[in-house]
Amino acid sequence: MAEKVGIVGAGTMGHGIAELCAISGYDVVLADVGHEILEKAMEKIRWSIGKLESSRALVENPGIILSRIRTTTELRELAGSKYIIEAVKEKIEVKRQVLRKLDSLMGPECIFFSNTSTIPITELASMTGREEIFAGLHFSNPPVKNPLVEVIRGKKTSARTVGEARSFAISLGKEVIVVDKDLPGFLVNRLNDRLFTEALLMLGEGVTFREIDALLRFRMNFSMGVFELMDFVGIDTVLNAKTEMIGHGFNTSPSEKLSGLVEKGMLGMKTGKGFYKYQKPSVYSRPLIQPSGRMFRVNPVRLFATVINETAWMIRNKAASPDDIEKAMLLAMNWPEGPLSIADRLGIDNIVGELNSLHSSTGESRYIPDSLLLEKQRHGDNGLLSGKGFREWPFASEDIGPVKFQRIDSFALITLNRPEKLNSLSEELWSGIRIALEKALQDPDIRSAIITGAGRAFSAGDDIQMMRSWKGSADAKRWLDKYASPLIDLLASFPKPLISAVNGVAFGGGAEINLLFDVVVAADSAVFSFSESLIGAMPPIASSFGIAVTGRRLLPYLLTGDWMAPEKAKELGLVDVVTDDEMTLMVAMEYANRLSRAAPLSIQSIKSVANLHRTGVQPEARFSQNELIILSSSEDFAEGQEAFLSKRKPVWAGR
């Protein structure tokens, strides 16, 4: 004989849990205060089971499953249940009345579970005489499809009851996490509130909700934006959860924005309007969220700092294990990565810095960095860029002369490391970049390479001292044949994606090599200049590859050596993304992360075709290099180098 489960509350969660239990073979009694409520619940259950049958997700006949569900308005008909699941409104007085009545009707062995999303289990259990056999069993919406269940231990919940809750949830086909501290919001809703709260506060900092959602969707690979999610859940539901959590001591911020929307009846998808507008109330549709350049102005560190701080607090206080926290947000909220992985990607040092800044400006105690974060920062365990944070990452580092080569996760980070010379391209630097790229090419686990500069420059161009030392065209040809051409040829034919993070000046050759990269991310402080004509030389890459890419629009800059702001470089097609200085490398790493999710063979094919266009201008490239060789023996070339080093205006002879 099937075991009996009593469920009180036939709303969205209650009828979903009832359907799930019946599908899993339990006899279900679903109770609520009115027959009309129960009939609507059964209509939704029948509709859902029909959808599951049409998608061949059921192993039994729908009629058999539906026969296991009985409805009632009398709580006494739940007598004999092995488990009671309370799923009534998130109102403490309603729950108190229901739980006290149930406690008087059920046998002493009946285990009580509450599906509350915010109210502490200890408080609910104290309303009954069975605190040891009372636990939280929080299903995520929709219960039939969402794979996660949180089991929450109250202060007096026995280990046996926690085990029963786990076993029951597993019998329903669910993944289970255990929250060992009875906290307002438990795990998922607690972290959700941190994300919701900071997103709402950012609206007052000059950021729009569309920009924040675009950041999440298109930069961080989230399936839904945070404002899109609040509309989907119901803005009144989000506000009620926040209010309950604040009432039970959770240190979060009230939201006038949410209160204002609720007062106007703008509750999200169910009313046809919330943050976004929808075609019809209560009909599921996705709002139009489009990527834009503005999304690269939104700092994810600002958005996630308190989420990660809360996560650290929960780990340190043994509220939940690191693995369970990761699993909870992956499964319940469909995040692309858990909060600990996000912390490591953003950088724990960056998180601590942001929290300190927010605490300094607001005085709010929730921004005080947790001691676990401070400890990791103190030990240099800052995440991805150090190889270790909350988890260990694939990491290796070596110096190749003035080039630092790091293998980080799925990408190589190649740093031009002559900051005292503004990373000017010496022979050793040309050679070091080539060797580093060859190492990246030989490593099958490296999917892409990022190139950036140390200090306040990407690269100020070719080393003038080196060029001044040339005695004539033979020296220039030797430099091209031994150092420059091998790197240019490798960049033009490189089979893996190349990303540059341009910080500060990119002059001469430092600007030119960006024309051979696949993705160029530039900081606001970046300045581009093809300045060779100002020192008696010429830009061999820009005059061949560059003209092929941009057409004559680049020519005025090659002829004059004029400076180019990053937005202008983007307009001309030299730059793909312009962002704040502190986010330049972060955005480049986001590209590397997204590239790692793409099919390797597809990337290889795309690169093969793209490289045909680059190698197709090799005759022009060779011609332009020969022009540089010819110029190197001219008086004007020598004058240009000497004038630059002497910091004076050159006097051209025209020969």
XYZ file of C-alpha atoms in Angstrom:
655
model
C 0.000 0.000 0.000
C 1.334 3.443 -0.957
C 2.369 5.804 1.814
C 0.119 8.787 2.436
C 1.262 12.399 2.208
C -0.916 15.253 3.420
C -0.407 18.658 1.817
C -2.022 21.806 3.178
C -2.294 24.724 0.774
C -3.310 24.263 -2.865
C -1.557 27.307 -4.290
C 1.237 27.247 -6.860
C 3.659 25.374 -4.632
C 1.099 23.177 -2.873
C -0.538 21.759 -5.982
C 2.879 21.372 -7.635
C 4.156 19.329 -4.678
C 0.947 17.265 -4.705
C 1.431 16.467 -8.397
C 5.077 15.542 -7.805
C 4.202 13.206 -4.914
C 1.485 11.477 -6.956
C 3.847 10.999 -9.914
C 6.331 9.446 -7.461
C 3.781 6.893 -6.244
C 2.458 8.466 -3.026
C -1.210 8.740 -2.111
C -1.909 12.444 -1.650
C -4.556 14.359 0.256
C -4.516 18.019 -0.787
C -6.308 20.383 1.584
C -7.359 24.020 1.350
C -10.127 26.253 2.686
C -12.454 26.182 -0.335
C -13.657 23.755 -3.004
C -13.175 26.353 -5.748
C -9.494 26.726 -4.826
C -9.072 22.964 -4.888
C -10.815 22.575 -8.237
C -8.559 25.213 -9.799
C -5.573 23.380 -8.348
C -6.743 20.097 -9.887
C -7.260 21.800 -13.254
C -3.659 22.946 -13.176
C -2.466 19.497 -12.109
C -4.406 17.850 -14.952
C -2.987 20.368 -17.436
C 0.568 19.812 -16.189
C 0.281 16.022 -16.282
C -1.098 16.276 -19.809
C 1.954 18.300 -20.847
C 4.253 15.745 -19.228
C 2.478 12.918 -21.037
C 2.776 14.658 -24.408
C 6.517 15.046 -23.828
C 6.751 11.363 -22.785
C 8.037 12.271 -19.337
C 5.634 9.930 -17.490
C 6.091 6.219 -16.869
C 2.472 5.698 -15.799
C -0.931 6.455 -17.249
C -2.115 9.982 -16.290
C -5.356 8.542 -14.949
C -3.490 6.345 -12.466
C -1.453 9.319 -11.243
C -4.509 11.543 -10.863
C -6.342 8.792 -8.968
C -3.753 9.107 -6.207
C -4.776 12.716 -5.439
C -7.771 13.441 -3.230
C -8.862 16.942 -2.217
C -10.557 18.112 0.953
C -11.451 21.161 2.991
C -11.253 19.177 6.241
C -7.829 18.856 7.865
C -8.918 15.753 9.787
C -8.922 13.827 6.501
C -5.123 14.103 6.493
C -4.989 11.775 9.504
C -2.864 8.692 8.871
C -0.337 10.578 6.739
C 3.305 9.632 7.130
C 4.313 13.158 6.169
C 2.525 16.500 6.365
C 3.739 19.295 4.085
C 2.580 22.781 5.040
C 2.426 25.082 1.995
C -0.021 27.810 3.014
C 0.483 31.568 2.586
C 3.707 33.120 3.888
C 1.805 34.748 6.740
C 2.900 33.753 10.223
C -0.610 33.885 11.731
C -2.050 31.688 8.982
C 0.723 29.144 9.487
C 0.292 29.193 13.275
C -3.413 28.448 13.014
C -2.917 25.624 10.506
C 0.022 23.997 12.294
C -1.673 23.978 15.696
C -4.775 22.382 14.217
C -2.732 19.779 12.335
C -0.687 18.974 15.429
C -3.849 18.116 17.326
C -5.160 15.881 14.521
C -2.080 13.919 13.429
C -0.575 10.904 15.149
C 2.631 11.230 17.192
C 4.776 9.559 14.497
C 3.711 11.904 11.687
C 6.619 14.049 10.492
C 5.874 17.676 9.674
C 7.586 19.569 6.866
C 7.110 23.221 5.964
C 7.678 24.567 2.460
C 8.119 28.099 3.803
C 10.641 30.109 1.847
C 11.557 32.672 4.509
C 10.171 31.959 7.999
C 12.559 30.191 10.414
C 11.746 26.516 10.898
C 12.439 26.712 14.633
C 9.678 29.291 15.022
C 7.193 27.192 13.052
C 8.140 23.999 14.885
C 7.545 25.711 18.236
C 3.877 26.073 17.258
C 3.569 22.294 17.523
C 4.419 19.643 20.078
C 6.732 17.828 17.658
C 9.799 20.043 17.325
C 12.142 17.060 16.916
C 10.160 15.708 13.964
C 9.663 19.037 12.212
C 11.938 20.219 9.372
C 11.967 22.591 6.457
C 11.426 21.047 3.033
C 11.741 23.922 0.600
C 10.921 23.070 -3.001
C 11.972 25.415 -5.778
C 9.380 26.570 -8.288
C 8.045 24.744 -10.251
C 8.257 21.718 -7.930
C 7.677 19.133 -10.676
C 10.537 20.393 -12.845
C 13.014 22.136 -10.562
C 15.555 19.551 -9.426
C 16.452 21.012 -6.005
C 15.012 20.651 -2.507
C 16.457 22.401 0.550
C 16.201 20.456 3.803
C 16.396 22.887 6.729
C 17.281 21.796 10.239
C 15.500 23.639 13.059
C 17.221 24.030 16.422
C 15.506 20.911 17.794
C 15.145 18.912 14.563
C 16.565 15.428 15.113
C 19.185 13.860 12.873
C 16.670 11.103 12.110
C 14.158 13.675 10.844
C 16.781 15.296 8.615
C 17.545 11.838 7.242
C 13.829 11.175 6.649
C 13.496 14.497 4.838
C 16.480 13.679 2.621
C 15.160 10.216 1.807
C 11.690 11.542 1.038
C 13.040 14.259 -1.288
C 15.273 11.732 -3.043
C 12.256 9.450 -3.516
C 10.676 12.358 -5.401
C 13.653 12.389 -7.763
C 15.215 15.512 -6.276
C 18.747 16.645 -5.551
C 19.012 17.565 -1.886
C 21.057 20.093 0.039
C 20.984 20.407 3.821
C 20.939 23.811 5.517
C 22.235 23.179 9.030
C 21.490 26.662 10.388
C 17.917 27.878 10.609
C 18.396 31.212 8.856
C 15.784 33.605 7.424
C 15.585 32.754 3.735
C 17.623 29.579 4.305
C 20.116 29.350 1.427
C 18.604 30.042 -2.001
C 16.307 32.909 -1.032
C 18.936 34.401 1.245
C 21.421 34.651 -1.621
C 18.679 35.726 -4.028
C 17.794 38.616 -1.741
C 21.403 39.775 -1.681
C 21.415 39.832 -5.484
C 17.975 41.469 -5.739
C 18.856 44.130 -3.160
C 22.097 45.257 -4.777
C 20.536 45.261 -8.250
C 17.742 47.512 -6.948
C 20.220 49.826 -5.218
C 22.266 50.097 -8.416
C 19.235 51.656 -10.124
C 19.936 54.710 -7.983
C 23.566 54.740 -9.103
C 22.884 55.563 -12.739
C 22.501 52.018 -14.049
C 19.307 50.816 -15.759
C 17.581 47.503 -15.110
C 18.040 46.564 -18.772
C 21.807 47.097 -18.511
C 22.022 44.926 -15.391
C 19.983 42.162 -17.011
C 22.100 42.394 -20.171
C 25.240 42.014 -18.033
C 23.853 38.826 -16.514
C 22.482 37.368 -19.734
C 25.213 38.187 -22.227
C 28.398 38.685 -20.212
C 27.884 36.169 -17.419
C 25.764 33.569 -19.265
C 22.807 33.648 -16.843
C 19.576 32.240 -18.240
C 17.543 35.147 -16.804
C 18.282 38.685 -15.739
C 17.613 39.617 -12.116
C 14.764 42.024 -12.971
C 13.366 39.537 -15.464
C 13.413 36.978 -12.635
C 11.624 39.281 -10.184
C 8.912 39.872 -12.795
C 8.598 36.115 -13.300
C 8.384 35.287 -9.579
C 6.067 38.214 -8.847
C 7.209 41.523 -7.429
C 4.738 41.212 -4.558
C 6.185 37.774 -3.760
C 9.722 39.168 -3.750
C 8.645 42.071 -1.525
C 6.772 39.779 0.892
C 9.799 37.489 1.184
C 12.076 40.451 1.845
C 9.681 41.839 4.469
C 9.454 38.474 6.254
C 13.226 38.056 6.248
C 13.758 41.561 7.649
C 11.137 40.823 10.305
C 13.105 37.754 11.352
C 16.396 39.586 11.699
C 17.996 39.353 8.255
C 20.253 42.361 7.698
C 19.046 43.524 4.306
C 17.695 46.745 2.861
C 13.985 47.498 2.292
C 13.115 48.529 -1.253
C 11.020 51.583 -2.025
C 11.151 50.585 -5.685
C 9.438 47.244 -5.033
C 6.908 48.842 -2.679
C 6.071 51.466 -5.294
C 5.494 48.874 -8.008
C 3.245 46.822 -5.716
C 1.209 49.918 -4.812
C 0.675 50.555 -8.536
C -0.387 46.951 -9.133
C 2.669 46.345 -11.319
C 3.455 42.861 -10.051
C 5.346 41.539 -13.047
C 4.311 38.941 -15.572
C 1.071 38.048 -13.784
C -0.308 41.592 -14.213
C 1.288 42.234 -17.602
C 3.675 44.866 -16.303
C 6.464 45.091 -13.768
C 9.949 46.184 -14.697
C 9.107 45.000 -18.221
C 5.853 44.997 -20.194
C 4.193 41.751 -21.332
C 1.639 41.070 -24.044
C -0.891 39.380 -21.769
C -1.167 39.081 -17.972
C -0.278 35.652 -16.533
C 0.891 34.363 -19.923
C 4.554 33.385 -19.901
C 6.690 35.375 -22.305
C 10.246 36.593 -22.213
C 10.929 40.326 -22.290
C 13.224 41.617 -24.997
C 16.672 42.046 -23.463
C 19.386 43.003 -25.915
C 23.148 43.262 -25.549
C 24.558 46.764 -25.743
C 27.794 48.598 -25.185
C 26.376 49.962 -21.939
C 26.338 46.506 -20.362
C 30.139 46.668 -20.307
C 29.837 49.653 -17.963
C 28.103 47.569 -15.286
C 30.565 46.114 -12.806
C 29.627 42.549 -11.790
C 31.775 42.928 -8.671
C 29.344 45.597 -7.453
C 26.388 43.316 -8.166
C 27.750 40.132 -6.576
C 29.876 41.440 -3.685
C 27.227 40.883 -0.994
C 26.165 37.538 -2.493
C 29.729 36.319 -2.094
C 30.089 37.921 1.341
C 26.935 36.117 2.490
C 28.215 32.868 1.004
C 31.481 33.224 2.926
C 29.545 33.894 6.147
C 27.423 30.771 5.621
C 30.482 28.591 5.031
C 32.345 29.972 8.039
C 29.294 29.487 10.269
C 28.704 25.969 8.923
C 25.218 26.832 7.696
C 25.844 24.791 4.551
C 28.779 23.135 2.835
C 30.578 24.864 -0.058
C 29.483 22.083 -2.419
C 25.837 22.400 -1.362
C 25.911 26.176 -1.823
C 27.280 25.782 -5.343
C 24.760 23.045 -6.152
C 21.839 25.043 -4.765
C 22.305 28.025 -7.059
C 23.167 25.880 -10.064
C 20.052 23.730 -9.732
C 17.449 25.948 -8.081
C 18.271 29.161 -9.949
C 19.939 27.727 -13.051
C 23.035 29.871 -12.562
C 25.856 29.038 -14.996
C 28.240 28.769 -12.031
C 27.857 28.764 -8.279
C 28.684 31.856 -6.179
C 32.084 30.485 -5.149
C 33.174 30.011 -8.757
C 31.859 33.488 -9.573
C 33.874 34.866 -6.637
C 37.041 33.264 -7.958
C 36.457 34.637 -11.456
C 35.765 38.157 -10.210
C 38.686 38.045 -7.779
C 38.328 37.837 -4.007
C 40.619 40.865 -3.644
C 38.242 42.828 -5.897
C 35.256 41.664 -3.844
C 36.895 42.768 -0.583
C 37.824 46.123 -2.111
C 34.253 46.712 -3.286
C 32.794 45.742 0.098
C 35.178 48.084 1.916
C 34.246 50.908 -0.445
C 30.512 50.300 0.049
C 30.891 50.088 3.815
C 32.903 53.303 3.858
C 30.292 55.180 1.811
C 27.144 53.784 3.469
C 28.114 52.611 6.954
C 25.905 49.539 6.393
C 27.203 46.560 8.378
C 26.215 44.049 5.688
C 29.097 45.426 3.625
C 31.760 44.538 6.213
C 33.899 41.850 4.524
C 33.557 38.451 6.147
C 36.683 37.200 7.887
C 36.863 34.208 5.538
C 37.266 36.576 2.574
C 39.878 38.609 4.436
C 41.797 35.453 5.296
C 41.863 34.320 1.678
C 42.990 37.753 0.533
C 45.728 37.779 3.174
C 47.075 34.456 1.886
C 46.912 35.596 -1.739
C 44.174 33.070 -2.545
C 42.272 35.530 -4.700
C 40.795 33.118 -7.209
C 41.382 32.444 -10.864
C 44.368 34.758 -11.364
C 46.240 33.208 -8.437
C 45.230 29.613 -9.163
C 43.400 29.255 -5.865
C 40.451 30.886 -4.145
C 37.421 28.983 -2.916
C 38.583 26.225 -5.256
C 41.786 25.319 -7.037
C 42.111 26.170 -10.726
C 44.480 24.925 -13.433
C 47.388 27.344 -13.125
C 51.022 27.666 -14.171
C 53.280 30.689 -14.504
C 56.699 31.404 -15.985
C 58.709 34.348 -17.238
C 59.934 34.332 -20.820
C 62.328 37.248 -20.657
C 60.170 40.391 -20.431
C 56.984 38.377 -21.035
C 54.959 36.680 -18.297
C 53.164 33.530 -19.460
C 50.340 32.173 -17.302
C 48.129 29.189 -18.006
C 44.864 29.969 -16.202
C 41.860 27.658 -16.386
C 41.129 27.344 -20.124
C 43.156 30.307 -21.392
C 46.676 31.684 -21.531
C 47.377 35.136 -20.118
C 50.383 36.723 -21.810
C 51.573 39.944 -20.176
C 54.051 42.347 -21.762
C 56.185 43.006 -18.711
C 58.438 46.030 -19.296
C 56.349 48.576 -17.380
C 59.342 50.854 -16.763
C 59.658 51.208 -20.568
C 55.890 51.306 -21.183
C 56.237 47.775 -22.606
C 58.060 49.057 -25.675
C 58.730 46.234 -28.126
C 62.364 45.231 -27.773
C 63.786 42.238 -29.614
C 63.356 40.195 -26.433
C 59.718 41.232 -26.160
C 58.936 40.366 -29.800
C 60.582 36.986 -29.263
C 58.938 36.407 -25.870
C 55.428 37.003 -27.223
C 56.055 34.501 -30.022
C 57.398 31.833 -27.652
C 54.462 32.364 -25.271
C 51.962 31.982 -28.109
C 53.696 28.824 -29.287
C 53.354 27.403 -25.765
C 49.649 28.268 -25.798
C 49.306 26.609 -29.185
C 50.938 23.387 -28.004
C 48.752 23.044 -24.886
C 45.488 21.265 -25.841
C 43.757 22.531 -22.686
C 44.304 26.174 -23.638
C 41.343 27.323 -25.719
C 42.288 30.997 -26.187
C 44.974 33.544 -25.337
C 44.711 36.995 -23.758
C 47.474 39.551 -24.294
C 47.786 42.622 -22.082
C 50.409 45.006 -20.735
C 51.792 45.472 -17.237
C 51.545 48.902 -15.649
C 50.019 51.936 -17.332
C 50.536 50.944 -20.962
C 49.666 48.163 -23.346
C 52.740 48.955 -25.437
C 54.302 52.256 -26.464
C 55.491 50.674 -29.715
C 58.858 49.517 -30.957
C 61.820 50.276 -28.730
C 63.339 53.484 -30.153
C 66.733 52.701 -28.626
C 66.685 49.443 -30.562
C 65.739 51.181 -33.815
C 68.332 53.897 -33.250
C 71.020 51.208 -33.022
C 70.352 50.057 -36.589
C 73.229 50.983 -38.869
C 71.216 50.613 -42.039
C 68.733 48.503 -43.948
C 70.597 45.259 -43.216
C 69.931 45.642 -39.484
C 66.277 46.472 -40.128
C 65.929 43.395 -42.340
C 67.582 41.204 -39.711
C 65.119 42.510 -37.089
C 62.156 41.855 -39.366
C 63.306 38.380 -40.386
C 64.296 37.226 -36.899
C 61.807 38.954 -34.597
C 58.923 40.879 -36.153
C 57.882 38.758 -39.150
C 57.774 35.417 -37.264
C 55.394 36.930 -34.686
C 53.280 38.716 -37.305
C 52.953 35.504 -39.325
C 52.051 33.517 -36.197
C 49.397 36.045 -35.158
C 47.915 36.113 -38.660
C 47.557 32.327 -38.773
C 46.990 31.520 -35.081
C 44.301 28.796 -34.887
C 43.039 29.686 -31.405
C 41.134 32.887 -30.549
C 43.311 35.852 -29.581
C 41.998 38.491 -27.169
C 43.726 41.711 -26.185
C 43.075 43.792 -23.084
C 44.374 47.249 -23.985
C 45.217 49.335 -20.949
C 46.738 52.781 -21.473
C 48.767 53.714 -24.536
C 48.981 51.498 -27.599
C 51.300 53.327 -29.973
C 53.122 52.246 -33.117
C 53.657 48.492 -33.154
C 51.687 48.269 -29.899
C 48.618 49.559 -31.737
C 49.331 47.576 -34.886
C 49.415 44.082 -33.401
C 45.851 44.614 -32.166
C 44.777 44.461 -35.809
C 45.718 40.765 -35.743
C 43.629 39.885 -32.677
C 40.108 38.446 -32.788
C 38.655 40.386 -29.843
C 39.997 43.736 -28.646
C 38.837 45.071 -25.271
C 39.971 48.631 -24.568
C 39.974 50.594 -21.336
C 38.636 54.140 -21.202
C 42.240 55.230 -20.642
C 43.453 53.484 -23.804
C 44.911 55.676 -26.548
C 45.798 54.357 -29.996
C 48.252 55.940 -32.380
C 49.954 54.672 -35.523
C 52.761 57.101 -34.818
C 55.501 55.733 -37.082
C 55.303 58.626 -39.575
C 56.274 61.013 -36.765
C 59.625 59.245 -36.272
C 60.528 58.696 -39.928
C 59.247 55.098 -40.092
C 56.022 53.532 -41.377
C 53.397 51.113 -39.938
C 53.821 47.845 -41.869
C 50.945 45.976 -40.194
C 48.454 48.849 -40.238
C 49.202 49.827 -43.842
C 48.555 46.264 -45.015
C 46.320 44.298 -42.617
C 44.760 47.471 -41.211
C 43.717 48.957 -44.535
C 42.342 45.556 -45.561
C 40.156 45.510 -42.428
C 38.977 49.129 -42.258
C 39.513 50.518 -45.747
C 40.626 54.109 -46.226
C 39.050 55.230 -42.918
C 42.269 54.267 -41.158
C 44.496 56.080 -43.633
C 44.311 59.586 -42.083
C 45.590 58.159 -38.797
C 48.468 56.344 -40.518
C 49.498 59.493 -42.367
C 49.296 61.900 -39.423
C 50.026 59.713 -36.394
C 47.042 61.364 -34.688
C 45.845 59.887 -31.420
C 42.669 57.852 -31.444
C 40.295 57.513 -28.484
C 38.961 54.005 -27.800
C 35.418 54.899 -28.896
C 36.784 56.114 -32.243
C 38.835 52.934 -32.536
C 35.628 50.987 -31.938
C 33.848 52.982 -34.630
C 36.629 52.106 -37.092
C 36.485 48.411 -36.200
C 39.813 48.218 -34.359
C 38.151 47.729 -30.954
C 35.188 45.540 -30.008
C 34.440 46.645 -26.437
C 35.227 49.781 -24.445
C 34.920 49.477 -20.684
C 36.065 51.002 -17.402
C 39.766 50.669 -16.634
C 39.235 48.281 -13.716
C 37.120 45.931 -15.842
C 39.341 45.623 -18.927
C 41.030 42.341 -18.044
C 37.806 41.077 -16.446
C 35.872 41.545 -19.699
C 38.667 39.863 -21.672
C 38.475 36.917 -19.267
C 34.701 36.783 -19.731
C 35.280 36.361 -23.462
C 37.762 33.570 -22.750
C 35.203 31.881 -20.501
C 32.490 32.096 -23.163
C 34.884 30.780 -25.803
C 35.576 27.755 -23.595
C 31.866 26.865 -23.824
C 31.863 26.803 -27.629
C 32.589 23.661 -29.662
C 36.373 23.441 -30.256
C 36.023 22.219 -33.843
C 33.609 25.040 -34.645
C 36.070 27.591 -33.281
C 38.845 25.967 -35.286
C 36.831 26.157 -38.508
C 35.838 29.783 -37.972
C 39.436 30.740 -37.262
C 40.666 28.867 -40.343
C 38.372 30.883 -42.593
C 39.060 34.176 -40.801
C 42.806 33.644 -41.058
C 42.496 33.251 -44.829
C 41.622 36.946 -44.982
C 44.720 37.815 -42.974
C 47.115 35.583 -44.862
C 45.486 36.799 -48.069
C 47.148 40.188 -47.620
C 50.608 38.698 -47.094
C 51.896 40.216 -50.375
C 50.900 43.683 -49.153
C 52.411 42.907 -45.750
C 55.723 41.860 -47.306
C 55.709 44.964 -49.489
C 55.071 47.211 -46.482
C 57.860 45.523 -44.527
C 60.207 46.128 -47.445
C 59.198 49.794 -47.409
C 60.230 49.950 -43.758
C 63.593 48.397 -44.637
C 64.128 51.050 -47.305
C 63.159 53.855 -44.928
C 65.539 52.566 -42.262
C 68.537 53.652 -44.333
C 67.221 57.196 -44.868
C 68.416 60.349 -43.137
C 64.853 61.091 -42.045
C 64.653 57.736 -40.247
C 67.812 58.499 -38.275
C 66.579 62.035 -37.559
C 63.232 60.738 -36.323
C 64.813 58.382 -33.793
C 67.309 60.994 -32.591
C 64.673 63.724 -32.255
C 62.356 61.426 -30.292
C 65.080 60.446 -27.826
C 66.233 64.064 -27.524
C 62.630 65.198 -27.006
C 62.841 67.794 -29.754
C 61.005 68.503 -32.973
C 62.516 66.616 -35.945
C 63.930 68.457 -38.935
C 63.109 66.482 -42.055
C 65.451 66.459 -45.031
C 63.260 64.417 -47.347
C 66.030 61.906 -47.983
